[in-house]
Amino acid sequence: MTDAVPEDEAPKSMTIVAWSGDLDKIWPTLILGSTGAAYGMKTTIFFTFWGLFPLVRDDVRITGTNAMTKALAGMNPPGVSNMKLSKLHMGGAGAWMMKKLARDNKVASPKELLEMCTELGVNLWPCEMTMELMGLRRDQLIEGAGDPVGAASALSEMSRSQINLFI
Amino acid sequence: MDQQFDATADAKGQKCPMPVLLASRQLKTLRPGQVLLVEATDGGSKSDIPSWAKDTGNELLDSSVEDGIYRYLIRKS
């Protein structure tokens, strides 16, 4: 589709490094990622550290096999529908109000946007190192997630992208 | 707007970025030369849909607004 546009006019590729699992960061990440794909850009999101949690299935409660990974997952449930606000989360009330406002105003939820990302062909790359750190298995990630990769693969993709974001 | 179209992307009631996402998804099902009608109520679509059409190399044939519904006709290139 982008073939009709001269090379210097339209970006061809976008890479977003999603390092944060905060709702207020992952939401715009998913908006820009899905829109990038809609724009015909080759779009990749590299999910690393706390940013990997939104790529975990909503129904996964316990991750890993040791006490610390289990405790961390218990305190901070993974899954895109369980993300918290970085400010004024207020024990969930803040995030709940934000999602209610979004729903009332027909703003797509992070979960819907993640599904659009999958549907529109966004590369969703889980960070291999974070998976091992948190004891996450492939089958605990959402269906659209790609093969786990390392920092070098992310950088390689970024070196070929006209738009690079770290959110 | 009395031009013919081959498919419709109904984004009425939905906010940014859904009109562009739904338009993109629907356009993929069309063949080159076919025309897509995008309907939206989000005011952001006024700038988003034309720039999306231009940057993806497709042609915005017409845009109009009536009773708060924006309509865009895009020919797939």
Short mmCIF file of N, CA and C in Angstrom, two decimals, chain A residues 13-98:
data_model
loop_
_atom_site.label_atom_id
_atom_site.label_comp_id
_atom_site.label_asym_id
_atom_site.label_seq_id
_atom_site.Cartn_x
_atom_site.Cartn_y
_atom_site.Cartn_z
N SER A 13 8.68 2.18 8.77
CA SER A 13 8.85 1.26 9.88
C SER A 13 8.88 2.00 11.22
N MET A 14 8.23 1.41 12.21
CA MET A 14 8.21 2.00 13.55
C MET A 14 8.47 0.92 14.58
N THR A 15 9.31 1.23 15.53
CA THR A 15 9.56 0.31 16.63
C THR A 15 9.30 1.03 17.95
N ILE A 16 8.53 0.39 18.81
CA ILE A 16 8.27 0.95 20.13
C ILE A 16 8.83 -0.01 21.17
N VAL A 17 9.64 0.53 22.08
CA VAL A 17 10.08 -0.27 23.22
C VAL A 17 9.11 0.01 24.36
N ALA A 18 8.33 -1.00 24.72
CA ALA A 18 7.37 -0.85 25.83
C ALA A 18 8.05 -1.41 27.08
N TRP A 19 8.55 -0.52 27.92
CA TRP A 19 9.28 -0.98 29.11
C TRP A 19 8.41 -0.90 30.35
N SER A 20 7.27 -0.16 30.26
CA SER A 20 6.46 0.08 31.45
C SER A 20 5.14 -0.68 31.39
N GLY A 21 4.75 -1.24 32.50
CA GLY A 21 3.46 -1.91 32.57
C GLY A 21 2.37 -1.00 33.09
N ASP A 22 2.69 0.30 33.27
CA ASP A 22 1.66 1.23 33.76
C ASP A 22 0.60 1.45 32.70
N LEU A 23 -0.65 1.47 33.15
CA LEU A 23 -1.77 1.68 32.22
C LEU A 23 -1.59 2.96 31.41
N ASP A 24 -1.10 4.01 32.07
CA ASP A 24 -0.99 5.31 31.38
C ASP A 24 0.12 5.31 30.34
N LYS A 25 0.98 4.30 30.33
CA LYS A 25 1.99 4.22 29.28
C LYS A 25 1.63 3.16 28.23
N ILE A 26 1.08 2.04 28.69
CA ILE A 26 0.80 0.96 27.75
C ILE A 26 -0.38 1.34 26.83
N TRP A 27 -1.29 2.14 27.35
CA TRP A 27 -2.45 2.54 26.53
C TRP A 27 -2.02 3.32 25.28
N PRO A 28 -1.29 4.45 25.45
CA PRO A 28 -0.82 5.13 24.24
C PRO A 28 0.11 4.28 23.37
N THR A 29 0.88 3.40 23.98
CA THR A 29 1.73 2.50 23.19
C THR A 29 0.89 1.68 22.22
N LEU A 30 -0.23 1.16 22.74
CA LEU A 30 -1.08 0.30 21.90
C LEU A 30 -1.84 1.11 20.86
N ILE A 31 -2.17 2.37 21.20
CA ILE A 31 -2.83 3.25 20.22
C ILE A 31 -1.87 3.53 19.06
N LEU A 32 -0.64 3.94 19.40
CA LEU A 32 0.33 4.27 18.34
C LEU A 32 0.73 3.03 17.56
N GLY A 33 0.89 1.91 18.24
CA GLY A 33 1.29 0.68 17.56
C GLY A 33 0.25 0.23 16.55
N SER A 34 -1.02 0.18 16.97
CA SER A 34 -2.07 -0.27 16.06
C SER A 34 -2.23 0.73 14.90
N THR A 35 -2.10 2.04 15.21
CA THR A 35 -2.24 3.04 14.16
C THR A 35 -1.08 2.95 13.17
N GLY A 36 0.10 2.64 13.67
CA GLY A 36 1.26 2.45 12.78
C GLY A 36 0.99 1.36 11.77
N ALA A 37 0.45 0.24 12.24
CA ALA A 37 0.14 -0.87 11.33
C ALA A 37 -0.94 -0.45 10.34
N ALA A 38 -1.94 0.29 10.84
CA ALA A 38 -3.00 0.78 9.95
C ALA A 38 -2.42 1.71 8.89
N TYR A 39 -1.32 2.36 9.25
CA TYR A 39 -0.65 3.28 8.33
C TYR A 39 0.21 2.55 7.31
N GLY A 40 0.22 1.24 7.42
CA GLY A 40 1.01 0.47 6.47
C GLY A 40 2.47 0.38 6.84
N MET A 41 2.80 0.84 8.05
CA MET A 41 4.19 0.72 8.50
C MET A 41 4.43 -0.67 9.05
N LYS A 42 5.64 -1.17 8.84
CA LYS A 42 6.05 -2.37 9.56
C LYS A 42 6.23 -1.95 11.01
N THR A 43 5.40 -2.48 11.88
CA THR A 43 5.38 -1.99 13.25
C THR A 43 5.76 -3.11 14.24
N THR A 44 6.68 -2.78 15.11
CA THR A 44 7.15 -3.76 16.09
C THR A 44 7.08 -3.14 17.48
N ILE A 45 6.55 -3.89 18.43
CA ILE A 45 6.61 -3.45 19.83
C ILE A 45 7.44 -4.49 20.58
N PHE A 46 8.50 -4.02 21.23
CA PHE A 46 9.36 -4.89 22.03
C PHE A 46 8.96 -4.71 23.49
N PHE A 47 8.40 -5.76 24.07
CA PHE A 47 7.88 -5.69 25.44
C PHE A 47 8.94 -6.19 26.41
N THR A 48 9.45 -5.28 27.25
CA THR A 48 10.53 -5.68 28.13
C THR A 48 10.30 -5.19 29.56
N PHE A 49 10.92 -5.85 30.52
CA PHE A 49 10.72 -5.56 31.94
C PHE A 49 9.23 -5.45 32.27
N TRP A 50 8.82 -4.40 32.94
CA TRP A 50 7.42 -4.29 33.38
C TRP A 50 6.48 -4.24 32.17
N GLY A 51 7.03 -3.82 31.04
CA GLY A 51 6.23 -3.74 29.82
C GLY A 51 5.79 -5.10 29.31
N LEU A 52 6.43 -6.18 29.79
CA LEU A 52 6.05 -7.51 29.32
C LEU A 52 4.72 -7.97 29.91
N PHE A 53 4.37 -7.45 31.07
CA PHE A 53 3.16 -7.94 31.75
C PHE A 53 1.87 -7.79 30.93
N PRO A 54 1.71 -6.71 30.18
CA PRO A 54 0.49 -6.61 29.36
C PRO A 54 0.41 -7.69 28.28
N LEU A 55 1.51 -8.34 27.98
CA LEU A 55 1.50 -9.38 26.95
C LEU A 55 1.14 -10.75 27.54
N VAL A 56 1.02 -10.79 28.86
CA VAL A 56 0.63 -12.03 29.53
C VAL A 56 -0.90 -12.12 29.48
N ARG A 57 -1.40 -13.34 29.34
CA ARG A 57 -2.85 -13.52 29.30
C ARG A 57 -3.49 -13.03 30.59
N ASP A 58 -4.71 -12.47 30.47
CA ASP A 58 -5.40 -11.90 31.62
C ASP A 58 -5.66 -12.92 32.73
N ASP A 59 -5.79 -14.20 32.34
CA ASP A 59 -6.17 -15.21 33.34
C ASP A 59 -4.98 -15.83 34.05
N VAL A 60 -3.77 -15.42 33.68
CA VAL A 60 -2.59 -15.96 34.35
C VAL A 60 -2.40 -15.22 35.67
N ARG A 61 -2.39 -15.96 36.78
CA ARG A 61 -2.29 -15.32 38.09
C ARG A 61 -0.91 -15.48 38.71
N ILE A 62 -0.37 -16.68 38.59
CA ILE A 62 0.91 -16.99 39.21
C ILE A 62 1.94 -17.18 38.11
N THR A 63 3.08 -16.51 38.24
CA THR A 63 4.13 -16.72 37.25
C THR A 63 5.39 -17.20 37.95
N GLY A 64 6.12 -18.05 37.27
CA GLY A 64 7.39 -18.53 37.80
C GLY A 64 7.21 -19.65 38.80
N THR A 65 8.34 -20.12 39.31
CA THR A 65 8.30 -21.26 40.21
C THR A 65 8.89 -20.93 41.58
N ASN A 66 9.47 -19.73 41.72
CA ASN A 66 10.01 -19.45 43.06
C ASN A 66 9.16 -18.41 43.79
N ALA A 67 9.39 -18.30 45.10
CA ALA A 67 8.55 -17.48 45.96
C ALA A 67 8.50 -16.02 45.51
N MET A 68 9.64 -15.51 45.02
CA MET A 68 9.68 -14.09 44.66
C MET A 68 8.88 -13.78 43.39
N THR A 69 9.03 -14.63 42.35
CA THR A 69 8.27 -14.35 41.13
C THR A 69 6.78 -14.51 41.40
N LYS A 70 6.44 -15.50 42.25
CA LYS A 70 5.02 -15.69 42.59
C LYS A 70 4.49 -14.51 43.37
N ALA A 71 5.27 -14.02 44.34
CA ALA A 71 4.84 -12.89 45.15
C ALA A 71 4.69 -11.64 44.30
N LEU A 72 5.64 -11.43 43.37
CA LEU A 72 5.58 -10.25 42.50
C LEU A 72 4.32 -10.29 41.64
N ALA A 73 4.02 -11.49 41.09
CA ALA A 73 2.82 -11.62 40.26
C ALA A 73 1.56 -11.41 41.09
N GLY A 74 1.62 -11.85 42.36
CA GLY A 74 0.47 -11.67 43.24
C GLY A 74 0.22 -10.20 43.55
N MET A 75 1.31 -9.46 43.78
CA MET A 75 1.19 -8.03 44.11
C MET A 75 0.84 -7.21 42.89
N ASN A 76 1.27 -7.69 41.73
CA ASN A 76 1.15 -6.91 40.50
C ASN A 76 0.64 -7.84 39.40
N PRO A 77 -0.67 -8.15 39.41
CA PRO A 77 -1.20 -9.15 38.48
C PRO A 77 -0.90 -8.79 37.03
N PRO A 78 -0.37 -9.74 36.24
CA PRO A 78 -0.11 -9.46 34.84
C PRO A 78 -1.42 -9.44 34.03
N GLY A 79 -1.31 -9.21 32.73
CA GLY A 79 -2.49 -9.15 31.86
C GLY A 79 -2.86 -7.71 31.54
N VAL A 80 -3.17 -7.46 30.27
CA VAL A 80 -3.39 -6.08 29.80
C VAL A 80 -4.60 -5.44 30.49
N SER A 81 -5.53 -6.25 30.97
CA SER A 81 -6.72 -5.68 31.62
C SER A 81 -6.47 -5.37 33.10
N ASN A 82 -5.31 -5.74 33.60
CA ASN A 82 -5.03 -5.56 35.03
C ASN A 82 -3.99 -4.49 35.33
N MET A 83 -3.64 -3.70 34.33
CA MET A 83 -2.59 -2.71 34.52
C MET A 83 -3.07 -1.58 35.43
N LYS A 84 -2.10 -1.02 36.16
CA LYS A 84 -2.42 0.04 37.12
C LYS A 84 -1.92 1.39 36.62
N LEU A 85 -2.54 2.46 37.14
CA LEU A 85 -2.05 3.81 36.83
C LEU A 85 -0.80 4.09 37.65
N SER A 86 0.16 4.83 37.06
CA SER A 86 1.38 5.14 37.79
C SER A 86 1.13 6.21 38.85
N LYS A 87 0.13 7.06 38.62
CA LYS A 87 -0.23 8.09 39.60
C LYS A 87 -1.73 7.98 39.91
N LEU A 88 -2.09 8.23 41.16
CA LEU A 88 -3.50 8.24 41.57
C LEU A 88 -4.22 6.96 41.19
N HIS A 89 -3.53 5.85 41.38
CA HIS A 89 -4.19 4.56 41.13
C HIS A 89 -5.27 4.32 42.20
N MET A 90 -4.97 4.78 43.44
CA MET A 90 -5.91 4.73 44.57
C MET A 90 -6.54 3.35 44.75
N GLY A 91 -5.66 2.36 44.84
CA GLY A 91 -6.13 1.00 45.10
C GLY A 91 -7.04 0.44 44.02
N GLY A 92 -6.93 1.01 42.82
CA GLY A 92 -7.72 0.51 41.70
C GLY A 92 -8.83 1.46 41.30
N ALA A 93 -9.20 2.38 42.20
CA ALA A 93 -10.30 3.30 41.89
C ALA A 93 -9.94 4.21 40.70
N GLY A 94 -8.68 4.66 40.67
CA GLY A 94 -8.24 5.55 39.59
C GLY A 94 -8.34 4.87 38.24
N ALA A 95 -7.79 3.65 38.17
CA ALA A 95 -7.82 2.91 36.90
C ALA A 95 -9.26 2.58 36.51
N TRP A 96 -10.07 2.23 37.54
CA TRP A 96 -11.46 1.89 37.26
C TRP A 96 -12.20 3.08 36.66
N MET A 97 -11.99 4.27 37.25
CA MET A 97 -12.67 5.48 36.75
C MET A 97 -12.22 5.81 35.32
N MET A 98 -10.91 5.66 35.11
CA MET A 98 -10.36 5.94 33.78
C MET A 98 -10.98 5.01 32.73
#
